[in-house]
Coordinates of C-alpha atoms in Angstrom, one line a residue:
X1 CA 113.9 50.5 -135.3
X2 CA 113.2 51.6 -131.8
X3 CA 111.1 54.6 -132.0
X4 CA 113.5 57.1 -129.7
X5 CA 116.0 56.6 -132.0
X6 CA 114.8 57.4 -135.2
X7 CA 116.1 60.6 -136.8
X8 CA 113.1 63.2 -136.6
X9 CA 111.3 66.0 -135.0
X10 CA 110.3 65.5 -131.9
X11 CA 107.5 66.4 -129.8
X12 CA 108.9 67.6 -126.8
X13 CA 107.3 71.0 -125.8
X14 CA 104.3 71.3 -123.9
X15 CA 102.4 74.1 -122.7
X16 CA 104.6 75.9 -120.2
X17 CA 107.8 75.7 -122.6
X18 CA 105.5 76.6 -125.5
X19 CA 104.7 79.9 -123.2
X20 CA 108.0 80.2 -122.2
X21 CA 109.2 79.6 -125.8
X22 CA 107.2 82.3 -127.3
X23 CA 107.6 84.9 -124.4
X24 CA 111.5 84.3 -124.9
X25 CA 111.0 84.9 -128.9
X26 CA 108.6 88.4 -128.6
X27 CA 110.3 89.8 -125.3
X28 CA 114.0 90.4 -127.3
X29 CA 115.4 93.2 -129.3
X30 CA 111.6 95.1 -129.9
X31 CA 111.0 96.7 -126.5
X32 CA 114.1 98.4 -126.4
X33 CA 114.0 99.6 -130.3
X34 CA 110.5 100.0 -131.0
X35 CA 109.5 102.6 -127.9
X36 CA 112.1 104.8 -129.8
X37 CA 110.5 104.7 -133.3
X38 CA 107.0 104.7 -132.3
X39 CA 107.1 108.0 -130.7
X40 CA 109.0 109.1 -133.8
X41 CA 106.9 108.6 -136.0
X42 CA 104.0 109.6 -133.4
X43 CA 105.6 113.1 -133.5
X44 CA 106.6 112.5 -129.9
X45 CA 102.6 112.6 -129.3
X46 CA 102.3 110.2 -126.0
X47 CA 98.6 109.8 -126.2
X48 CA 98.8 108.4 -129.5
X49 CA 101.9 106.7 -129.1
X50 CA 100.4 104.3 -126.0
X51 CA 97.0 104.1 -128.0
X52 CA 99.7 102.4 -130.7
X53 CA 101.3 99.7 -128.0
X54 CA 97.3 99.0 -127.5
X55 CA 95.7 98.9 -130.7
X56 CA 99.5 96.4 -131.8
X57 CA 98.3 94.0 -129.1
X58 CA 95.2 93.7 -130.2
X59 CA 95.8 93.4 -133.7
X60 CA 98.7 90.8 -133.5
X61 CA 96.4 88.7 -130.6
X62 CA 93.8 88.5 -133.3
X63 CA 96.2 87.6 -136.4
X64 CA 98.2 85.5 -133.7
X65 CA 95.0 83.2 -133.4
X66 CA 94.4 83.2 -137.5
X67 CA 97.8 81.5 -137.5
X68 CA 97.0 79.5 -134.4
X69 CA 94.2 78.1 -136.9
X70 CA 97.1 77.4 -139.6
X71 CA 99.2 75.8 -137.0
X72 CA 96.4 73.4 -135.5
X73 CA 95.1 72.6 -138.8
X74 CA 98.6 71.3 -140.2
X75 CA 100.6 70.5 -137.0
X76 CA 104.0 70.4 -139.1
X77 CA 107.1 71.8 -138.8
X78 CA 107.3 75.1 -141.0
X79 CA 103.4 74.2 -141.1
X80 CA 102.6 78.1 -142.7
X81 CA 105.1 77.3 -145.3
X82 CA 102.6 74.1 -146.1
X83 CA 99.6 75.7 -145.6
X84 CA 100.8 78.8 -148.4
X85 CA 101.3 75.9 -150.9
X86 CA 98.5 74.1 -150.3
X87 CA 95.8 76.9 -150.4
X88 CA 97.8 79.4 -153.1
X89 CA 99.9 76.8 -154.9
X90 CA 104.0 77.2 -155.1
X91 CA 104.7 80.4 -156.8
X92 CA 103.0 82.5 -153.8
X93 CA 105.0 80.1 -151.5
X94 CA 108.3 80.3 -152.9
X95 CA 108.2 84.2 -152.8
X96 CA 107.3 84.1 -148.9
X97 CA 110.6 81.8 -149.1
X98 CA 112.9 84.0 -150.7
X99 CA 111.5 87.4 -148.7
X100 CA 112.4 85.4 -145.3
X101 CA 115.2 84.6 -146.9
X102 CA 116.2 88.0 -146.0
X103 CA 113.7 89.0 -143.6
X104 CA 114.9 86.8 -141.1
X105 CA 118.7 87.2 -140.9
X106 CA 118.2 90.8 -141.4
X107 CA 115.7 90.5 -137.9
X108 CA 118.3 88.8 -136.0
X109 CA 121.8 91.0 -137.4
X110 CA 119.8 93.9 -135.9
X111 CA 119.0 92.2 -132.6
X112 CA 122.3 91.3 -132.6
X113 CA 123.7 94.6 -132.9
X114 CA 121.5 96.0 -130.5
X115 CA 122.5 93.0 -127.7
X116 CA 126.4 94.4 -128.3
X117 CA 125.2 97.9 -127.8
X118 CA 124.0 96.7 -124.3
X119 CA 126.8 94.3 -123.3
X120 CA 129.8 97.1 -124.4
X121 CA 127.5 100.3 -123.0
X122 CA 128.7 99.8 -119.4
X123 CA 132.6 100.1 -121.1
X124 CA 132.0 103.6 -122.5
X125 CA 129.8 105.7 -119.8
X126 CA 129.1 108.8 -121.3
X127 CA 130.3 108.1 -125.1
X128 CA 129.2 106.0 -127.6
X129 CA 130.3 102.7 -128.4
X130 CA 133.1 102.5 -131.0
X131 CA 131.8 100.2 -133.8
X132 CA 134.5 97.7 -135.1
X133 CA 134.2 95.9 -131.6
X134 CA 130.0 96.1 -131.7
X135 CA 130.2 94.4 -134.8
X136 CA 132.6 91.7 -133.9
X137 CA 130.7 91.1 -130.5
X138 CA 127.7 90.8 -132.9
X139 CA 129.6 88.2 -135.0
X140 CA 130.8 86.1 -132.1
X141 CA 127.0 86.3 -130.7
X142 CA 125.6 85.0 -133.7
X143 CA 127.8 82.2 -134.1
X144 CA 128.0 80.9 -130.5
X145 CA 124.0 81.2 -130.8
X146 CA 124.3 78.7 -134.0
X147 CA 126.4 76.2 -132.1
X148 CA 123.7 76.0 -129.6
X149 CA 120.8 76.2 -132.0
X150 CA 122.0 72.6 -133.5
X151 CA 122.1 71.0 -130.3
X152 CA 118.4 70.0 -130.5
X153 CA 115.2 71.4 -129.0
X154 CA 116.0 69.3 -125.6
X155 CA 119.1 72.1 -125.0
X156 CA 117.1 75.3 -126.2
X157 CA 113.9 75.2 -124.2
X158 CA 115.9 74.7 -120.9
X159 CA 117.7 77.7 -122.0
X160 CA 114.9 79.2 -122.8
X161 CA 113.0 79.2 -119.8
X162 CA 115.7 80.9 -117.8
X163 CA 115.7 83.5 -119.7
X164 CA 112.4 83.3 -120.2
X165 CA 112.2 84.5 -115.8
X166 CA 115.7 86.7 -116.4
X167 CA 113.5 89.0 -119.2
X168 CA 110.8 89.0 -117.6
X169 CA 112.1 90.1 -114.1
X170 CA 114.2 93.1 -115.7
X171 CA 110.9 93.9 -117.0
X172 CA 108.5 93.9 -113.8
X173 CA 111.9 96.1 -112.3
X174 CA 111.6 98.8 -115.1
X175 CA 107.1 98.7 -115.1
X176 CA 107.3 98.7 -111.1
X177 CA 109.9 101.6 -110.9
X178 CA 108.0 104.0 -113.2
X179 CA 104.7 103.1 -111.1
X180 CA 106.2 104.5 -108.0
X181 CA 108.0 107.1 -109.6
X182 CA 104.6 108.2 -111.0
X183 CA 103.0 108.0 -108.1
X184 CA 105.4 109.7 -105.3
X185 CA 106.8 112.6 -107.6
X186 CA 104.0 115.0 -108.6
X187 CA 107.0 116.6 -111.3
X188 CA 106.8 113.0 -113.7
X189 CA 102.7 113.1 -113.8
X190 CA 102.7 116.5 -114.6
X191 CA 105.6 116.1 -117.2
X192 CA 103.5 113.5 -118.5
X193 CA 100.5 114.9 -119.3
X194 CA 102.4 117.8 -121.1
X195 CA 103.8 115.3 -123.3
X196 CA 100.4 114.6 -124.3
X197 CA 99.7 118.0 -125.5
X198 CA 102.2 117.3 -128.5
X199 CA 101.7 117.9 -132.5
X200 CA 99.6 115.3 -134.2
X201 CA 101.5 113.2 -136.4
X202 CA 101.3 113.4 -140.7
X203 CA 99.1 110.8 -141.8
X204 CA 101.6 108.6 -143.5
X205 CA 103.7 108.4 -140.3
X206 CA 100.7 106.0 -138.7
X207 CA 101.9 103.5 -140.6
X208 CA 105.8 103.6 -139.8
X209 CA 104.6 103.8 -136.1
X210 CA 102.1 100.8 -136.3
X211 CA 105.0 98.5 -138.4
X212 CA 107.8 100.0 -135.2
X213 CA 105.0 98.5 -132.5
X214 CA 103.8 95.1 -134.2
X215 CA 107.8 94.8 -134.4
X216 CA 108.1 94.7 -130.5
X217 CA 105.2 92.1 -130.5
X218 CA 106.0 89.9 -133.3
X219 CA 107.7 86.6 -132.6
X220 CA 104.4 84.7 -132.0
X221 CA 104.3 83.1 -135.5
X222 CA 107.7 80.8 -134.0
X223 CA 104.7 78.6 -132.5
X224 CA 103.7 77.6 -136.0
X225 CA 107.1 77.0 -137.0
X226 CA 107.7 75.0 -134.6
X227 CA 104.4 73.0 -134.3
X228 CA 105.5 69.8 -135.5
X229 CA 107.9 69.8 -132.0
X230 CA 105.0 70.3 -129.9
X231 CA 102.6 67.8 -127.9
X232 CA 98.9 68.2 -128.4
X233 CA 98.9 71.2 -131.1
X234 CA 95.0 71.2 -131.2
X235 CA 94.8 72.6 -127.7
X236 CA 98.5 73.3 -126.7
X237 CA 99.4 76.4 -129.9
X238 CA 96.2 78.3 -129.6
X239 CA 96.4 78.3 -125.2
X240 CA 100.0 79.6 -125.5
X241 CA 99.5 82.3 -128.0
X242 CA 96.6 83.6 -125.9
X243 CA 99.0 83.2 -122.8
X244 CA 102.1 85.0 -123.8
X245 CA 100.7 87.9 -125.9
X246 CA 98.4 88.6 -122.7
X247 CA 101.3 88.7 -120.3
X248 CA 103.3 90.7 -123.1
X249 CA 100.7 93.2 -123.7
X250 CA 100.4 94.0 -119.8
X251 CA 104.3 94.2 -119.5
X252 CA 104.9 96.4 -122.9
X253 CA 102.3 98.9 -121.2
X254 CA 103.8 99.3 -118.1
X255 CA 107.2 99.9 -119.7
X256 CA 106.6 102.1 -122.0
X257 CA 104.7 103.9 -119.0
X258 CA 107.7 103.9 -116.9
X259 CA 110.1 104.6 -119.8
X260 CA 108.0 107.8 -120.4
X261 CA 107.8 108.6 -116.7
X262 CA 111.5 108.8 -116.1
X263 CA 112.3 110.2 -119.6
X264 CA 111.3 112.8 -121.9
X265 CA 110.4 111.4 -125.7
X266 CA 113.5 113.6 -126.7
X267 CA 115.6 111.9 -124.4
X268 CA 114.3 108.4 -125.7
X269 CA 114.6 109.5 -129.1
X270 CA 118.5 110.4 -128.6
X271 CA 119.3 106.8 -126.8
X272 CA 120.3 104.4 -128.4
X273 CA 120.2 102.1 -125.6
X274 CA 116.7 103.1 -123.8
X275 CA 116.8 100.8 -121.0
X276 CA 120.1 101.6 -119.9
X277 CA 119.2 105.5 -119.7
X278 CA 116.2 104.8 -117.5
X279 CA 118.3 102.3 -115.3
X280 CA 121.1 105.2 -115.2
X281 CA 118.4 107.9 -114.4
X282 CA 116.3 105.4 -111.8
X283 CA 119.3 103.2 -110.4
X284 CA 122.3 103.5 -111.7
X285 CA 124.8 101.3 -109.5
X286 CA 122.8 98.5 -110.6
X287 CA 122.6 99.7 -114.0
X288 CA 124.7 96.0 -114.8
X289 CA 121.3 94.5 -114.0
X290 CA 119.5 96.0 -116.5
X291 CA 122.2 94.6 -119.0
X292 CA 122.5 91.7 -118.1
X293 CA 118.7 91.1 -118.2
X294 CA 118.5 93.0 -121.4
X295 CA 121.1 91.3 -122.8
X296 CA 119.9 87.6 -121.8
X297 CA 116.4 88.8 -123.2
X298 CA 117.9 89.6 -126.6
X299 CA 120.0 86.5 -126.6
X300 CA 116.9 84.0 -126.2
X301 CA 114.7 86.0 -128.9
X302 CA 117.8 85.4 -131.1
X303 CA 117.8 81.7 -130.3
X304 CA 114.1 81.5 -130.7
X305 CA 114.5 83.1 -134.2
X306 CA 117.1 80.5 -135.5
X307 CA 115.0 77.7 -134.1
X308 CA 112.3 78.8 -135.6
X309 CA 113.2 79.8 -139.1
X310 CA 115.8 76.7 -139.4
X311 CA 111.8 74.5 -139.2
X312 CA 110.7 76.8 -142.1
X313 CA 113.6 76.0 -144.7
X314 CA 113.3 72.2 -143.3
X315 CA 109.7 72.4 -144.7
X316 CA 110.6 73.6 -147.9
X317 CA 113.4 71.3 -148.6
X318 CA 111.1 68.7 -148.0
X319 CA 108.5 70.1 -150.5
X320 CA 111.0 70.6 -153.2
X321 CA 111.9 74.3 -152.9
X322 CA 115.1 74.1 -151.6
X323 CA 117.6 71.9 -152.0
X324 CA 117.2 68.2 -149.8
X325 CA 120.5 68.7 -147.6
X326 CA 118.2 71.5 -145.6
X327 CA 115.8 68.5 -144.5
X328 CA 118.2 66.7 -143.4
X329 CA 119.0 66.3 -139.5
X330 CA 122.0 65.5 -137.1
X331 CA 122.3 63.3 -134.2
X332 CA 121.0 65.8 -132.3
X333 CA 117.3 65.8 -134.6
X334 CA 118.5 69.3 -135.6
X335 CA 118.7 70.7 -139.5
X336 CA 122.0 71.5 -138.7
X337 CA 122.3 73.2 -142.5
X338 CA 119.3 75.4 -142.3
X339 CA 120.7 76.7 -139.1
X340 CA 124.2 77.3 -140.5
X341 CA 122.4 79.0 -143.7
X342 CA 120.7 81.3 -141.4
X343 CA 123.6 82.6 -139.2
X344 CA 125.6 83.1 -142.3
X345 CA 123.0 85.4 -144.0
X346 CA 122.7 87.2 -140.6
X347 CA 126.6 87.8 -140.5
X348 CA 126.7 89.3 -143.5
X349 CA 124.0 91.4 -142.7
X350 CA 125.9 93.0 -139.6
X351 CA 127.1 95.5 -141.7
X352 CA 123.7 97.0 -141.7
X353 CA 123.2 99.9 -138.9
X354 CA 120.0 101.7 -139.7
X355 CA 117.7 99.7 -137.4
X356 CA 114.3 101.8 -137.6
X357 CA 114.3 101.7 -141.2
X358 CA 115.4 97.7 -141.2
X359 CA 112.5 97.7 -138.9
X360 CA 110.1 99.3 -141.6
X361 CA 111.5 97.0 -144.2
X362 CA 110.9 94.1 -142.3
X363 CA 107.2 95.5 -141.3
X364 CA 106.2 95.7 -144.8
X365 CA 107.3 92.1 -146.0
X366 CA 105.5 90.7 -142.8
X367 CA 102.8 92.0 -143.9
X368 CA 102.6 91.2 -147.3
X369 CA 103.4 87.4 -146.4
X370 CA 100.4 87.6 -143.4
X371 CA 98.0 89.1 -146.5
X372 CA 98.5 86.0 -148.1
X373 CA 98.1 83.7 -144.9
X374 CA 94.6 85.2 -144.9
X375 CA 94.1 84.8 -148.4
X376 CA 94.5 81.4 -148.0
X377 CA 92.6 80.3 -145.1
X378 CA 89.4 82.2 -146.6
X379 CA 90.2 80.4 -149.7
X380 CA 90.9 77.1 -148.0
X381 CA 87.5 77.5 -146.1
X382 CA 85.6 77.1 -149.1
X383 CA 88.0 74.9 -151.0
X384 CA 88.4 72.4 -148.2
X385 CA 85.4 72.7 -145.7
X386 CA 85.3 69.1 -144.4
X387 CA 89.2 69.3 -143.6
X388 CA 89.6 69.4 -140.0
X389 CA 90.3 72.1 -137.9
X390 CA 90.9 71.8 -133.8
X391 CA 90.6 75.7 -133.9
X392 CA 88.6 78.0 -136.3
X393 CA 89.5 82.0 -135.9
X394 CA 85.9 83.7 -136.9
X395 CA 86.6 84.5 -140.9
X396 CA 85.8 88.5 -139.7
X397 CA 88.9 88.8 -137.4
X398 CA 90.9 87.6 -140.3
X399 CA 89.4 90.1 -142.9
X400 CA 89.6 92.4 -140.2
X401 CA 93.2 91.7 -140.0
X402 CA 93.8 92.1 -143.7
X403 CA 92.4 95.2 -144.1
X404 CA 94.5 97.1 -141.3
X405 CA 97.4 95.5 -142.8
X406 CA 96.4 95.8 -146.3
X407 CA 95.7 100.0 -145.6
X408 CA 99.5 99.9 -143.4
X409 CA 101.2 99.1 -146.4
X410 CA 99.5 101.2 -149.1
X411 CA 98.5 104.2 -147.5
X412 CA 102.5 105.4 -147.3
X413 CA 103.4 104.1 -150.7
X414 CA 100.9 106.3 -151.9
X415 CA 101.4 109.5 -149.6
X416 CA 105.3 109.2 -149.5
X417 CA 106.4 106.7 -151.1
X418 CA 110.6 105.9 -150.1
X419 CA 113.2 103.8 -151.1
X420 CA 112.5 100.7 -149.3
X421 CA 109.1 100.6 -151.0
X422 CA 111.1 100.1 -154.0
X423 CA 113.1 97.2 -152.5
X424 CA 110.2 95.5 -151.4
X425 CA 108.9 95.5 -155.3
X426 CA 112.3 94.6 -156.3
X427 CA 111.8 91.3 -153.5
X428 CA 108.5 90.3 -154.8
X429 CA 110.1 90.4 -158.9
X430 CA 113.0 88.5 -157.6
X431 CA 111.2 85.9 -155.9
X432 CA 108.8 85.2 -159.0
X433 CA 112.0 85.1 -161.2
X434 CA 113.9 82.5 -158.9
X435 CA 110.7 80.2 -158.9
X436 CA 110.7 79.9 -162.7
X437 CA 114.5 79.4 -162.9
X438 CA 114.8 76.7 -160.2
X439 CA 111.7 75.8 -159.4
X440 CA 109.3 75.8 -162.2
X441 CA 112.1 75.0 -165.0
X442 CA 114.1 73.0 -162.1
X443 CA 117.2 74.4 -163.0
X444 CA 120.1 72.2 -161.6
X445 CA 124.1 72.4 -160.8
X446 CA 125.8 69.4 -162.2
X447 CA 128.3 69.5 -159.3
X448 CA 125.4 70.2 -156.4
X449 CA 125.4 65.6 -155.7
X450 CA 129.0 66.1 -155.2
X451 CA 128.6 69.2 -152.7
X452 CA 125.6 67.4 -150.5
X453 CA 127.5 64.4 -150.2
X454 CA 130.6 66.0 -148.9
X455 CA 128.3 68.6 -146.5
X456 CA 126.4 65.2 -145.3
X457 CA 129.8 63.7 -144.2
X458 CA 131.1 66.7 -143.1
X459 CA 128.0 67.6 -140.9
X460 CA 126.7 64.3 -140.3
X461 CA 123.6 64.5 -141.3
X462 CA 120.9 62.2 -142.7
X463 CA 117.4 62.5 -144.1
X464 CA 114.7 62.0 -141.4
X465 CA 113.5 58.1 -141.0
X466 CA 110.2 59.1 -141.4
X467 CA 107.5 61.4 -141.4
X468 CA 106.6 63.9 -138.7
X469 CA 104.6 62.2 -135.3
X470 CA 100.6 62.8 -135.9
X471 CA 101.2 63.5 -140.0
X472 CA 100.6 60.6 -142.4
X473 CA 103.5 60.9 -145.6
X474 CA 100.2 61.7 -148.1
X475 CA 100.4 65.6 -146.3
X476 CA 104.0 66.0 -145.5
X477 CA 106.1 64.7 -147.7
X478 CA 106.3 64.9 -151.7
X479 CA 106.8 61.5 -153.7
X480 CA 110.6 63.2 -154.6
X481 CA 111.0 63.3 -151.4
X482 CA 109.9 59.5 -150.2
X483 CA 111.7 58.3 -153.0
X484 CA 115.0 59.8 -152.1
X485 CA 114.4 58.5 -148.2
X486 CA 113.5 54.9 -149.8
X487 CA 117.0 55.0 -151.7
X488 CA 118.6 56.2 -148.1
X489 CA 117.0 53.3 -146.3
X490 CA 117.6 50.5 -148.8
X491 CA 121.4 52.1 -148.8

């Protein structure tokens, strides 16, 4: 069979889409959420808040390059999800599974909610947006998002440059604004620095405001999802990391900056829309600028999200852990079921409007699941030291790494602990208990062979022809797994 028309991943991003790619998954929802909740839960302190936005960068550069290790090391789709299994063995795996499981969808249903805040703001001037039609903007988002996320990576990265340039224009508007504004009127410098004169926060607020800034910046692990899809991944994952965060890091200052030039930190704290208050303060008959880019911004980083997660669940239907219709793709080289799995949990999720404490939530599980990245790379390190590596993060970066996590998750479940803490341990039990039911005592449906067949027809979808470009079948795929694809080729 000719080689360009087999069924598979393909490697078709190189290092400018694979900048663009992740600039177009961190620049979305975070920028215009997480200035709100870090100077919350900085006690409106701006000195502290900015030495958050800086001490973030730093932090997710460094545990961006750990992955970048993970990444280059196992150049697979979903190649974290490998990596986990390999190094910890399946339980630890399953339960980073079943927390993105949630993780994930709940991510994007409050990115989506936040993009139909900005496209129906400029309806209502001076009121709030009346919820049944956010919601059912959100919907229509999502699912328009999911047609295009089947399409094949071809589609998306052409998409995703655009808005890659649309982002990161509105962005240079907003950070070049506030630098004049700072500059000509005496009033906003001054203003400024009395902001800075602010209560220091409580202790266990630190935390909240860390997990509200690594928010903004996260999206980077989408390389490593995705690295089976990408030419070179020796050289081409770790140069794109280093090259989006930077340019992110620079940008996210500057706005923030500007954001606290224009407004006070009560006035972001009562918006719910920040950019859209500066660009009514600053200039508001082009305020529809401002959406528009804000709104394309979001759009991408949701696109970017389904890509990427959709890799993940094809990697773990290929090792076992979920069922084999997930690893299966569509004309277009798409897992068309892992994408459709994805927007539904999202939808679903919609209903869910308290996005600072999603955000926390969401924080806490990240951090669990990066814990256990590092766990595993020490442990691999000394397991495996002959295996080859293209890139090698120093081993003090990554204990670095897991310590500042490690302390951002205990120190407010011991100071004050809340109710989400609780949902977190309920997340972990659950995802244990699964992996003995379905995993470990491979539970089974009678009727599932009857379901798959029917979604195969019905989607039109196959399992891949082969094994991933640059990855022999020994790594990637299980023997379950090239039996069933050595019944589908004899069929």
């Amino acid at each position: 069979m000719d080689k360009r028309n087999k069924t598979q991943l393909r490697r078709a991003i190189g290092y400018f889409h694979g900048v663009t790619f992740i600039l177009s998954t961190i620049i979305g929802a975070g920028i215009f959420i997480a200035p709100k909740g870090v100077l919350k839960y900085s006690s409106l302190h701006v000195g502290i808040t900015l030495s958050i936005w800086v001490v973030c960068a730093v932090v997710s550069m460094i545990t961006a390059l750990t992955y970048a290790e993970v990444g280059t090391t196992f150049p697979q789709s979903g190649a974290q999800y490998y990596f986990l299994k390999r190094s910890l063995g399946s339980p630890f795996v399953f339960f980073c599974l079943s927390a993105s499981l949630f993780e994930i969808p709940a991510g994007m249903a409050a990115r989506s909610l936040l993009l139909a805040e900005y496209v129906i703001q400029p309806f209502y001037p001076g009121c709030s947006t009346p919820t049944l039609p956010k919601k059912c903007l959100a919907l229509a988002i999502l699912w328009s998002l999911g047609i295009l996320g089947v399409q094949g990576v071809n589609k998306i990265t052409w998409f995703q440059t655009i808005s890659a340039v649309m982002k990161i224009t509105v962005l240079c508007i907003i950070a070049l604004n506030g630098a004049v504004l700072l500059v000509i009127r005496k009033e906003n410098l001054i203003r400024l620095g009395d902001a800075f004169s602010s209560d220091l926060p409580n202790i266990s607020q630190i935390p909240e405001a860390f997990f509200q800034g690594f928010y903004a910046y996260s999206g980077w692990q989408s390389m490593v999802s995705i690295a089976g899809e990408i030419k070179n991944p020796a050289k081409n994952i770790p140069r794109c990391i280093f090259t989006a965060l930077s340019l992110v890091t620079i940008l996210y200052l500057l706005v923030n900056i500007s954001y606290l030039t224009v407004l006070t930190p009560e006035e972001i704290i009562d918006s719910d829309a920040v950019a859209m208050t500066w660009a009514d303060r600053v200039i508001p008959s082009y305020q529809w600028i401002i959406s528009i880019g804000v709104s394309s911004s979001i759009l991408s980083g949701l696109l970017s999200t389904i890509f990427s997660s959709s890799r993940l669940y094809y990697c773990a239907s290929q090792e076992g852990q979920m069922p084999l219709l997930f690893s299966m793709l569509n004309t277009h080289s798409s897992p068309a079921l892992a994408v459709i799995q994805t927007i539904i949990f999202a939808s679903v999720m919609i209903f869910s409007s308290d996005l600072i404490r999603l955000i926390n939530l969401l924080g806490i599980l990240g951090s669990i699941q990066l814990g256990l990245i590092i766990i595993g790379l020490i442990k691999l390190r000394y397991q495996e030291p002959n295996l080859p590596r293209p890139f090698k993060v120093h081993l003090l970066f990554a204990l670095g790494t897991f310590i500042v996590f490690s302390l951002l998750v205990l120190i407010p479940v011991i100071h004050s602990p809340k109710m989400y803490h609780i949902c977190v341990l309920f997340f972990i039990l659950s995802g244990f208990l699964l992996y003995l039911l379905f995993v470990h005592l491979k539970f089974r449906f009678g009727w599932f062979n009857e379901v798959t067949c029917y979604l195969q027809l019905l989607l039109n979808i196959s399992p891949p022809d082969g094994p991933e470009e640059y990855i022999s079948k020994e790594i990637t795929l299980p023997k379950s797994v090239l039996k069933f694809q050595q019944k589908h080729d004899e069929d």
